[in-house]
Amino acid sequence: MINVAVNGVGTIGKRVAHAIKLQKDMKLKAIIGYDPNPVLKTTLEPQGMLYGTDLWVVDENSLKKFREAGMIVNGTLEELLKKGEIDVIVDCTPEGVGREYKEKIYSKYNVKAIFQGGEEADVAEMTFNSVVNYEEAFGKKFVRVPSCNTTGLIRTLYAVDSKIGIERASVFIARRAADPWEYKKGPIDAIEFEEVPSHHAEDVKTVLKNLNIFSMALKVPTTLAHTHMVEIVLKREAKKDEIIDAFEKQTRVILLSRKEYPSTSMIREKFRDYIRPRGDIYEIVVLKDTIFVEGKICRWIHVVHQEADVVPENIDAIRAITGIEKDKWKSIELTNKSLGILK
Amino acid sequence: MINVAVNGVGTIGKRVAHAIKLQKDMKLKAIIGYDPNPVLKTTLEPQGMLYGTDLWVVDENSLKKFREAGMIVNGTLEELLKKGEIDVIVDCTPEGVGREYKEKIYSKYNVKAIFQGGEEADVAEMTFNSVVNYEEAFGKKFVRVPSCNTTGLIRTLYAVDSKIGIERASVFIARRAADPWEYKKGPIDAIEFEEVPSHHAEDVKTVLKNLNIFSMALKVPTTLAHTHMVEIVLKREAKKDEIIDAFEKQTRVILLSRKEYPSTSMIREKFRDYIRPRGDIYEIVVLKDTIFVEGKICRWIHVVHQEADVVPENIDAIRAITGIEKDKWKSIELTNKSLGILK
């Protein structure tokens, strides 16, 4: 049994903590809070998904704030780590903050840590994907799970690259402007231009090291999901059926029809109707009837639920970094079953 | 002096009618209304841009509605055309309606007509662009000005194709969901997937007939402008400066910096500050610092103001179809000066 703590209970942290609770080979020993905000409070209420979990806080300053809010707190992160019971910390703190914790605290207490894609790649010894490089994480101390967009690209591009071979990939991203709860962030009615190239292509290369990939991104006023338009040049001519087959055989990638699901809102509604927690979509959704093959050139549109797709990779990363499961397919199966992932 | 009538006073019609009033070699003899809606009423008020223009209506049914609303109407479109005073009708009626008018009325009264991009290409004898094929319109009866996105692509791609040569163009479009006044249309918080390929590439080929082009599009919840991400393969290697030079020399294409103008809203604000009517942007705005050249591959981001970019082409089309100005550069200069177009 692996004892896990989750530092940071925001968009990703609350989902990862919940997913850990659903694993039979892990125990969620602690969540570490920063301030007594409504989201954190809800997760700890009797109806909340983290009810009963031990709450710790980042430092003395936080401790004061939580006690003033009348919440029961066990102590600070350092006090937790001094007890030596935690095997792995999943760091879900805001962008760039994870590196500070690593240097000041995780290294000091010699605890393994999993960082998120908001941190730069060199915060960890490797960037992780369950299918591509599970075994490389064995014995590592610091591992990073890349961001939602990168995870989406790794899953879909690896599916085609490993079966047919990709000569060159160009990706054009319409990014959601903010998450649904971020009511003060993002353009109301504008399209923002990201720097060219966007950071996504470089980030994909931290996992798919030899892929020839370029990316551009626009930020658009929606909160539900990212959408990617992909154009790849294959290493040989291929039929549309081969591409569909590659996606069908890839775990955590599913195919839906654009005719039936013509928008991100329709796709989100489908997963709400599956009664998934919060309507989360752990899978990358490829729109089957957008796959367009012309000789060696292949294009498609796929959707990335930014709040959820990295959750299964975080769970697999806990098994890989601790070595409790050496077979990646077994870990993937355990994770998929526990979260109700379609395939 | 060419006598012009504009049929349909919506997003494009009111702008084209206003632009005609600003030309010294044309007279706006009539606008033809469908119903007494607030937009049309505003244009005819003393503060409105079409104040004093003769109002005609599409048919007897319309006539009744306008008279009930207490508006002064001269008569129906057929009565107007019977007088034989109109040289050119600019048809700005809704998508698909222009073809009906052509078959039932324009042909019957032997009047020249200019259609918009909402009509299919075969409604007219040719699809028009001021720079690319002005002379081909001489002596034609029916000409079509392509839609805003197509016009944007024709201007930018022709700039590079005519100077350097394009082997292959891939275009990825984030479409605005609706125009600002369309308060009941479009997704609130979703990204819609358009069919692959989108219609834009085929439409560009109605003007740039030999261009090897593919397009994909997503519809996003914004009203201010479309944004395109373009990737082209050049016929030879080129330097970034050559691409910039090609855009700088192209009329109705301007360069702005992404650092200074990081969103469609910032660009629209700039043109509002120029005190353009309605803040219209007739130019295609290329973000200079998004131009990214790698050998023969070149990418950039540009912005298309969907309400306005086709207006100058409509004015030039009137001169070309009637033959009152045989020199395209003279027509372009007249149009640009009258509308305050930057270059």
XYZ file of C-alpha atoms in Angstrom, chain B residues 175-300:
126
model
C -14.532 31.654 -36.797
C -16.451 34.256 -34.847
C -19.797 32.700 -33.934
C -22.037 35.623 -34.887
C -21.925 39.342 -35.629
C -22.180 41.678 -32.618
C -25.836 42.541 -33.245
C -26.973 38.902 -33.601
C -27.951 38.467 -29.990
C -29.834 35.189 -30.453
C -27.304 33.259 -32.535
C -24.161 31.280 -31.816
C -22.681 29.144 -29.026
C -22.421 30.803 -25.607
C -19.584 28.687 -24.266
C -18.733 25.967 -26.766
C -16.422 25.313 -29.694
C -18.291 24.038 -32.767
C -16.519 21.726 -35.205
C -17.073 22.509 -38.881
C -17.068 19.766 -41.489
C -13.596 18.785 -42.745
C -12.537 20.229 -45.140
C -14.304 23.520 -44.459
C -15.702 25.348 -47.500
C -13.095 28.115 -47.376
C -10.356 26.392 -49.387
C -12.712 25.622 -52.287
C -13.947 29.209 -52.213
C -10.401 30.621 -52.385
C -9.911 28.506 -55.527
C -12.754 30.387 -57.267
C -10.254 33.267 -57.442
C -6.772 31.731 -56.966
C -7.559 28.854 -59.312
C -4.269 26.949 -59.145
C -3.583 27.234 -55.416
C -3.111 23.925 -53.577
C -5.057 24.777 -50.406
C -6.827 22.931 -47.572
C -8.865 24.461 -44.741
C -10.348 23.422 -41.381
C -12.476 25.613 -39.122
C -13.828 25.817 -35.597
C -16.575 28.236 -34.560
C -15.846 30.009 -31.276
C -17.971 32.200 -28.957
C -16.790 35.638 -30.006
C -18.296 38.302 -32.269
C -15.402 40.657 -32.999
C -13.426 38.953 -35.781
C -12.264 35.715 -37.372
C -8.669 34.571 -36.818
C -6.711 32.315 -39.173
C -3.591 30.246 -38.470
C -1.873 29.650 -41.805
C 0.841 27.160 -42.742
C 2.196 27.252 -46.287
C 4.908 25.336 -48.107
C 6.736 27.768 -50.401
C 8.024 26.856 -53.856
C 11.518 27.885 -52.712
C 13.235 28.702 -49.420
C 12.593 32.268 -48.288
C 13.627 34.661 -45.541
C 11.128 36.107 -43.067
C 11.896 39.571 -44.474
C 10.675 38.513 -47.909
C 7.344 37.439 -46.443
C 7.032 40.702 -44.500
C 7.906 42.583 -47.676
C 5.221 40.703 -49.635
C 2.591 41.700 -47.066
C 3.838 45.277 -46.845
C 3.469 45.691 -50.605
C -0.048 44.165 -50.720
C -2.935 46.632 -50.676
C -5.522 46.087 -47.917
C -3.117 43.966 -45.868
C -1.473 45.593 -42.848
C 1.033 44.373 -40.274
C 0.656 44.854 -36.516
C 2.707 43.468 -33.649
C 1.263 40.630 -31.545
C 3.094 42.019 -28.521
C 1.252 45.320 -28.853
C -2.010 43.801 -30.134
C -2.365 40.402 -28.458
C -6.085 39.920 -29.228
C -8.881 40.693 -31.673
C -10.351 43.099 -29.102
C -7.155 45.204 -29.027
C -7.146 45.396 -32.828
C -10.816 46.399 -32.971
C -10.175 49.099 -30.344
C -7.378 50.553 -32.500
C -9.767 51.036 -35.425
C -12.463 52.445 -33.156
C -9.819 54.976 -32.101
C -9.184 55.800 -35.763
C -12.867 56.920 -35.714
C -13.651 54.617 -38.641
C -17.418 54.222 -39.155
C -18.468 51.487 -36.675
C -14.751 50.774 -36.085
C -14.680 48.840 -39.372
C -11.413 47.183 -40.444
C -11.294 46.927 -44.223
C -7.712 45.617 -44.105
C -6.566 42.082 -43.262
C -4.359 42.363 -40.161
C -1.301 40.089 -40.207
C 0.462 39.744 -36.838
C 4.018 40.465 -37.905
C 5.746 38.690 -35.028
C 3.771 35.493 -35.649
C 5.400 35.053 -39.064
C 7.607 32.001 -38.611
C 9.763 30.753 -41.472
C 11.620 27.428 -41.486
C 13.154 26.680 -44.887
C 10.233 26.343 -47.280
C 7.607 26.274 -44.524
C 6.036 29.556 -43.430
C 3.339 30.185 -40.797
C 1.486 33.206 -39.468
